[in-house]
Short mmCIF file of C-alpha atoms in Angstrom, two decimals:
data_model
loop_
_atom_site.label_atom_id
_atom_site.label_comp_id
_atom_site.label_asym_id
_atom_site.label_seq_id
_atom_site.Cartn_x
_atom_site.Cartn_y
_atom_site.Cartn_z
CA MET A 1 83.16 85.16 45.04
CA ALA A 2 86.13 84.67 47.34
CA ALA A 3 85.78 82.11 50.11
CA PRO A 4 85.48 83.62 53.62
CA ALA A 5 88.68 83.76 55.62
CA PRO A 6 89.09 80.76 57.93
CA GLU A 7 88.42 81.33 61.60
CA LEU A 8 91.42 81.61 63.85
CA MET A 9 92.03 78.66 66.12
CA ASP A 10 91.19 79.23 69.79
CA ASP A 11 94.85 78.85 70.79
CA VAL A 12 95.82 81.61 68.39
CA VAL A 13 93.01 83.90 69.55
CA GLU A 14 94.03 83.38 73.16
CA GLU A 15 97.63 84.24 72.41
CA ILE A 16 96.46 87.47 70.81
CA LEU A 17 94.20 88.36 73.71
CA LEU A 18 96.83 87.58 76.29
CA ARG A 19 98.86 90.44 74.88
CA LEU A 20 96.20 93.10 75.33
CA PRO A 21 97.88 96.07 77.11
CA LEU A 22 97.27 96.35 80.87
CA ASP A 23 96.99 100.13 80.86
CA ASP A 24 94.33 100.48 78.15
CA PRO A 25 91.13 98.66 79.20
CA SER A 26 89.35 99.94 76.09
CA CYS A 27 91.30 97.34 74.08
CA ALA A 28 89.66 94.53 76.06
CA ALA A 29 86.24 96.15 75.63
CA ARG A 30 86.71 96.39 71.83
CA ALA A 31 87.97 92.78 71.65
CA SER A 32 84.96 91.65 73.63
CA ALA A 33 82.67 93.30 71.08
CA VAL A 34 84.13 91.42 68.12
CA CYS A 35 81.95 88.38 68.58
CA LYS A 36 80.26 86.29 71.32
CA HIS A 37 83.05 83.73 71.25
CA TRP A 38 85.71 86.34 72.06
CA SER A 39 83.44 87.89 74.70
CA HIS A 40 82.98 84.54 76.43
CA LEU A 41 86.65 83.83 76.23
CA LEU A 42 87.62 87.15 77.82
CA ALA A 43 85.08 86.60 80.65
CA ASP A 44 86.30 83.05 81.35
CA ALA A 45 87.87 82.63 84.80
CA GLY A 46 90.56 80.35 83.35
CA PHE A 47 91.58 82.95 80.79
CA LEU A 48 91.76 85.60 83.52
CA ARG A 49 94.17 83.40 85.48
CA ARG A 50 96.37 82.92 82.41
CA TYR A 51 96.21 86.66 81.68
CA ARG A 52 97.43 87.45 85.19
CA ALA A 53 100.17 84.80 84.91
CA PHE A 54 101.27 86.19 81.55
CA HIS A 55 101.73 89.65 83.12
CA ARG A 56 102.79 88.35 86.56
CA ARG A 57 105.94 90.45 86.69
CA ARG A 58 103.93 93.62 86.50
CA ALA A 59 101.72 95.06 89.21
CA PRO A 60 98.05 95.58 88.35
CA PRO A 61 97.68 98.90 86.52
CA ARG A 62 96.10 101.91 88.17
CA LEU A 63 92.79 102.45 86.45
CA GLY A 64 91.85 105.62 88.30
CA PHE A 65 91.12 107.23 91.66
CA ILE A 66 88.09 106.99 93.94
CA TYR A 67 87.58 110.03 96.13
CA ASP A 68 84.89 111.66 98.28
CA ALA A 69 83.49 114.90 96.81
CA GLY A 70 81.64 115.96 99.95
CA SER A 71 78.18 115.26 101.45
CA PRO A 72 79.56 112.40 101.14
CA LEU A 73 79.52 111.79 97.44
CA ALA A 74 81.76 109.22 95.73
CA ARG A 75 83.50 110.06 92.51
CA PHE A 76 85.75 108.06 90.13
CA ALA A 77 88.44 109.89 88.19
CA PRO A 78 89.79 107.59 85.47
CA THR A 79 93.43 107.53 84.43
CA THR A 80 92.69 105.10 81.55
CA ALA A 81 89.72 104.39 79.31
CA PHE A 82 88.21 102.24 82.06
CA ARG A 83 84.85 103.45 83.42
CA PRO A 84 83.07 101.65 86.29
CA ALA A 85 79.33 101.19 86.44
CA ASP A 86 77.57 104.11 88.15
CA LEU A 87 76.75 103.76 91.81
CA ASP A 88 73.01 103.18 92.34
CA HIS A 89 72.91 105.02 95.67
CA ASP A 90 73.94 108.42 96.99
CA GLY A 91 75.51 109.37 100.30
CA TRP A 92 77.97 106.45 100.48
CA LYS A 93 81.54 107.38 101.44
CA PRO A 94 84.47 105.57 99.84
CA MET A 95 86.30 103.83 102.60
CA ASP A 96 88.81 101.32 101.28
CA CYS A 97 90.18 99.85 98.04
CA ARG A 98 92.21 96.63 97.77
CA HIS A 99 92.63 93.57 95.54
CA GLY A 100 90.37 95.06 92.80
CA ARG A 101 87.48 95.79 95.13
CA ALA A 102 86.27 99.16 96.46
CA LEU A 103 84.31 99.45 99.70
CA PHE A 104 81.81 102.15 100.55
CA ARG A 105 80.20 102.80 103.89
CA THR A 106 77.40 104.75 105.46
CA SER A 107 82.39 103.63 110.68
CA ALA A 108 85.77 102.52 109.50
CA SER A 109 86.03 99.35 107.37
CA ALA A 110 88.46 97.46 105.16
CA VAL A 111 87.98 95.06 102.26
CA LEU A 112 90.34 92.21 101.41
CA CYS A 113 90.59 88.99 99.48
CA ALA A 114 89.85 85.82 101.44
CA VAL A 115 91.70 83.35 99.17
CA SER A 116 94.74 81.79 100.79
CA GLY A 117 97.93 82.24 98.74
CA CYS A 118 96.24 84.50 96.15
CA ASP A 119 98.46 86.92 94.17
CA HIS A 120 95.60 89.46 94.19
CA GLY A 121 96.11 90.28 90.54
CA GLY A 122 92.47 89.83 89.65
CA CYS A 123 90.52 88.09 92.40
CA HIS A 124 87.35 90.18 92.04
CA GLY A 125 85.05 87.19 91.67
CA GLY A 126 86.40 85.11 94.55
CA PRO A 127 85.47 85.10 98.25
CA PHE A 128 86.23 88.24 100.21
CA ALA A 129 86.17 89.56 103.80
CA VAL A 130 85.20 92.92 105.29
CA ALA A 131 86.76 94.15 108.57
CA PHE A 132 84.45 96.64 110.22
CA VAL A 133 85.33 98.80 113.23
CA ALA A 134 82.95 101.07 115.10
CA ASN A 135 82.74 103.12 118.28
CA TYR A 136 79.45 103.39 120.04
CA VAL A 137 77.85 104.47 123.33
CA MET A 138 76.13 101.78 125.41
CA GLU A 139 72.61 102.51 126.55
CA GLY A 140 72.63 104.44 129.82
CA GLU A 141 76.18 105.71 129.39
CA GLU A 142 76.76 109.43 129.56
CA GLU A 143 80.47 109.65 128.79
CA GLU A 144 81.47 108.86 125.24
CA ILE A 145 85.12 109.09 126.21
CA THR A 146 85.15 105.51 127.54
CA SER A 147 82.66 104.04 125.07
CA PRO A 148 83.66 100.65 123.65
CA THR A 149 85.13 100.18 120.21
CA SER A 150 84.40 96.84 118.48
CA ALA A 151 85.61 95.05 115.36
CA TRP A 152 83.87 92.36 113.31
CA LEU A 153 84.91 90.31 110.28
CA TYR A 154 82.42 89.49 107.55
CA SER A 155 82.94 86.43 105.35
CA SER A 156 81.33 86.31 101.88
CA GLU A 157 81.66 82.52 101.90
CA THR A 158 79.45 82.11 105.00
CA GLY A 159 77.48 85.32 104.70
CA THR A 160 77.95 85.96 108.41
CA TRP A 161 79.78 88.24 110.78
CA SER A 162 82.19 87.07 113.46
CA ALA A 163 81.61 87.75 117.15
CA PRO A 164 82.80 91.23 118.10
CA SER A 165 86.21 91.90 119.64
CA THR A 166 85.87 94.94 121.93
CA VAL A 167 88.27 97.34 123.67
CA ARG A 168 87.58 100.24 126.03
CA HIS A 169 89.98 103.10 125.63
CA HIS A 170 89.86 106.87 126.17
CA ASN A 171 90.75 107.45 122.49
CA ALA A 172 89.87 104.58 120.19
CA GLU A 173 87.20 106.12 117.93
CA PRO A 174 87.97 105.18 114.29
CA PHE A 175 89.04 108.00 112.01
CA PRO A 176 87.58 107.87 108.48
CA LYS A 177 90.79 107.36 106.50
CA PRO A 178 91.95 104.32 104.60
CA SER A 179 93.15 101.25 106.47
CA VAL A 180 96.35 99.30 105.87
CA LEU A 181 96.72 95.55 105.45
CA ALA A 182 100.20 94.69 106.76
CA GLY A 183 102.29 91.56 106.26
CA ASP A 184 101.66 90.40 109.82
CA GLY A 185 98.09 89.34 109.00
CA ALA A 186 96.47 92.35 110.61
CA VAL A 187 94.56 95.37 109.36
CA TYR A 188 95.20 98.77 110.95
CA PHE A 189 92.89 101.75 111.41
CA LEU A 190 93.58 105.35 112.47
CA THR A 191 91.73 106.91 115.40
CA TRP A 192 90.60 110.50 115.87
CA HIS A 193 93.35 112.96 116.87
CA GLY A 194 95.91 110.37 115.75
CA ARG A 195 97.03 109.42 119.24
CA ASN A 196 96.26 105.71 118.77
CA ILE A 197 96.05 103.06 116.02
CA LEU A 198 93.69 100.12 116.05
CA ARG A 199 95.13 96.71 115.16
CA TYR A 200 92.67 93.93 114.17
CA ASP A 201 94.30 90.52 113.93
CA LEU A 202 92.54 88.70 111.07
CA ARG A 203 93.58 85.23 112.33
CA LYS A 204 92.81 85.66 116.05
CA LEU A 205 89.97 88.18 115.42
CA ASP A 206 91.42 90.26 118.21
CA LEU A 207 91.27 94.06 118.46
CA THR A 208 94.06 95.99 120.28
CA VAL A 209 95.23 99.56 120.60
CA ILE A 210 98.71 100.88 119.70
CA ALA A 211 99.87 104.31 120.87
CA SER A 212 101.05 106.59 118.07
CA PRO A 213 104.25 108.65 118.24
CA GLU A 214 103.72 111.95 120.10
CA ILE A 215 101.60 114.28 118.00
CA ASP A 216 100.78 118.00 117.96
CA ASP A 217 97.04 118.60 118.16
CA ASP A 218 97.32 121.15 115.41
CA ASP A 219 98.31 118.43 112.95
CA PHE A 220 96.05 115.56 114.03
CA GLU A 221 94.20 115.32 110.69
CA ASN A 222 97.32 115.34 108.56
CA HIS A 223 98.45 111.75 108.96
CA LEU A 224 97.76 108.41 107.29
CA LEU A 225 98.72 104.75 107.52
CA MET A 226 101.01 103.13 104.98
CA THR A 227 103.06 99.96 104.46
CA THR A 228 106.82 99.98 104.82
CA GLU A 229 109.38 98.29 102.51
CA ASP A 230 109.35 95.11 104.59
CA GLY A 231 105.51 94.92 104.54
CA GLY A 232 105.08 96.26 108.08
CA MET A 233 102.76 98.99 109.29
CA GLY A 234 103.99 102.55 108.89
CA LEU A 235 102.75 106.05 109.50
CA ALA A 236 103.11 109.21 107.44
CA ARG A 237 102.63 112.50 109.24
CA LEU A 238 102.71 116.06 107.91
CA VAL A 239 103.93 118.50 110.58
CA SER A 240 103.79 122.30 110.36
CA GLY A 241 102.47 122.06 106.82
CA HIS A 242 105.77 121.06 105.17
CA SER A 243 107.65 118.42 107.23
CA LEU A 244 106.66 114.93 106.12
CA GLN A 245 107.62 112.38 108.79
CA LEU A 246 107.75 108.65 107.96
CA TRP A 247 107.54 106.17 110.81
CA SER A 248 107.71 102.36 111.09
CA TRP A 249 106.15 100.21 113.81
CA LYS A 250 108.48 97.45 115.04
CA PRO A 251 106.37 94.94 117.04
CA VAL A 252 109.22 92.93 118.58
CA SER A 253 107.66 91.25 121.69
CA ALA A 254 107.77 93.57 124.66
CA ALA A 255 110.20 95.92 122.93
CA ALA A 256 107.63 97.13 120.37
CA ALA A 257 108.42 100.68 119.36
CA TRP A 258 108.15 103.33 116.69
CA VAL A 259 111.24 104.06 114.55
CA GLN A 260 111.40 107.31 112.54
CA LEU A 261 112.57 106.39 109.02
CA ARG A 262 113.11 109.84 107.54
CA VAL A 263 111.86 113.41 107.34
CA ILE A 264 111.11 115.09 103.98
CA ASP A 265 110.88 118.87 103.61
CA LEU A 266 108.00 119.30 101.14
CA ASP A 267 108.99 122.91 100.57
CA LEU A 268 111.90 121.49 98.58
CA VAL A 269 109.74 119.07 96.67
CA ILE A 270 106.48 120.83 95.83
CA PRO A 271 106.57 124.13 93.84
CA GLY A 272 106.78 127.13 96.12
CA ASP A 273 103.57 128.83 94.95
CA ALA A 274 101.47 125.95 96.33
CA MET A 275 99.48 126.54 99.52
CA ARG A 276 99.72 124.27 102.59
CA PRO A 277 99.39 120.61 101.48
CA ARG A 278 97.34 117.84 103.03
CA LEU A 279 97.82 114.09 103.08
CA LEU A 280 95.01 112.34 101.14
CA GLY A 281 96.08 108.75 100.52
CA PHE A 282 98.68 106.09 99.95
CA ALA A 283 99.02 103.40 97.27
CA GLU A 284 99.38 100.11 99.19
CA GLY A 285 102.29 98.02 98.00
CA THR A 286 104.16 101.04 96.62
CA ASP A 287 106.05 104.03 98.07
CA MET A 288 103.63 106.64 96.70
CA VAL A 289 101.63 109.08 98.78
CA PHE A 290 99.00 111.54 97.53
CA VAL A 291 98.78 115.13 98.73
CA ASP A 292 96.58 118.01 97.74
CA THR A 293 97.78 121.55 97.23
CA THR A 294 96.05 124.70 96.12
CA TYR A 295 97.10 126.82 93.17
CA ASP A 296 95.16 130.02 92.46
CA GLY A 297 92.19 128.71 94.47
CA ALA A 298 91.99 125.35 92.67
CA GLN A 299 92.77 122.08 94.53
CA VAL A 300 95.24 119.78 92.78
CA VAL A 301 96.16 116.23 93.84
CA GLN A 302 99.81 115.28 93.40
CA GLN A 303 101.62 111.96 93.73
CA ILE A 304 104.97 111.85 95.55
CA GLU A 305 107.23 108.88 95.02
CA LEU A 306 109.06 108.66 98.33
CA SER A 307 112.16 106.88 97.04
CA THR A 308 112.94 109.48 94.37
CA LEU A 309 110.85 112.47 95.55
CA LYS A 310 109.37 112.68 92.01
CA VAL A 311 106.14 114.69 92.04
CA THR A 312 103.40 114.07 89.45
CA LYS A 313 100.03 115.78 89.18
CA VAL A 314 97.29 113.16 89.01
CA LEU A 315 94.00 115.04 89.49
CA ASP A 316 92.93 118.60 88.66
CA GLU A 317 90.32 120.53 90.63
CA CYS A 318 89.60 117.58 92.90
CA TYR A 319 88.04 118.77 96.16
CA ALA A 320 88.44 115.69 98.34
CA SER A 321 89.49 114.67 101.84
CA CYS A 322 90.45 111.12 100.88
CA VAL A 323 91.84 109.56 97.65
CA LEU A 324 91.93 105.82 96.94
CA PRO A 325 93.92 104.57 93.93
CA TYR A 326 92.03 101.80 92.16
CA MET A 327 94.53 99.22 90.85
CA SER A 328 93.40 96.08 89.13
CA PHE A 329 93.64 93.94 86.02
CA PHE A 330 90.58 94.78 83.94
CA LEU A 331 88.62 92.53 81.67
CA PRO A 332 84.97 92.74 80.63
CA GLY A 333 82.43 91.08 82.90
CA ARG A 334 83.44 92.47 86.29
CA GLN A 335 80.58 93.10 88.64
CA LYS A 336 79.57 95.29 91.63
CA GLY A 337 76.99 94.82 94.35
CA LYS A 338 75.92 95.52 97.87
CA LEU A 339 76.51 93.15 100.73
CA PRO A 340 73.49 90.83 101.13
CA PRO A 341 70.88 91.76 103.73
CA SER A 342 72.25 89.16 106.13
CA ALA A 343 75.51 91.12 106.17
CA ILE A 344 74.03 94.42 107.18
CA THR A 345 72.95 93.53 110.76
CA LEU A 346 75.80 92.87 113.15
#
């Protein structure tokens, strides 16, 4: 009887596992099932750091899309073999997705990593923060038009919310579309009718209102926030169903102003038999926007790469008003959960 093959040394095993492909999470799942030792190694925080460092020149892969399917009802459409755990509650609307975390709500909110200097390649298990913005009517008030809008910041490290920062404005009600985390240390939210943008400074915990470029009421829903090449806050707006306007906000002291970067005629980009498109989402840290178009009564989501105008179909028969690309390094052992009870009451 032949002697059993000698076990591989840990260093050799790790060198093998480090080379698992980013865009095929099933490889990590199968490797984790080989034995308990490999499973523990793949779930180790130190290995995850080395895995990210090994692939540091590549952005985290896109594992799929999170979108609202009405009611609201969250859905995940995979683009790889990755499958998340099922949600254990209905009626939660997907609101934001960043740094490997997805945030669902039952007003506007944003999720972000709270680790200083993090590369955000796989910081799922570390501390995080949630920026929450809501508009409400004070008791005894009859006019909602001047009702206050407040912002809070939740810290997972302390389990508490910050004191609110409040503004009163005739149009500062948050619009339920994804936020943008810009390089100036602030998170930005759209407002209804698109006339204003809310800026929440994460260092000063200060909420302010920025006026948007002039907008036609007929197109108020067809706009979304994005990041520009220099990491600033930008705005994409679809006018008259085909003219995609790209804007950049330049906050230079008192001379803060909007600058129009370019205008793209989507009639020249999207096939002519498609019906009027809508803006659904933006991949933060890239130049890709997502639009939906209708072909023969079926809704199709397409990705437009703004630098090259390359169009790629990413979802078929997806009836959604918002699409969030989920980008993350995946290894077995990731978790999900609700905010603790102490985080629910502001």
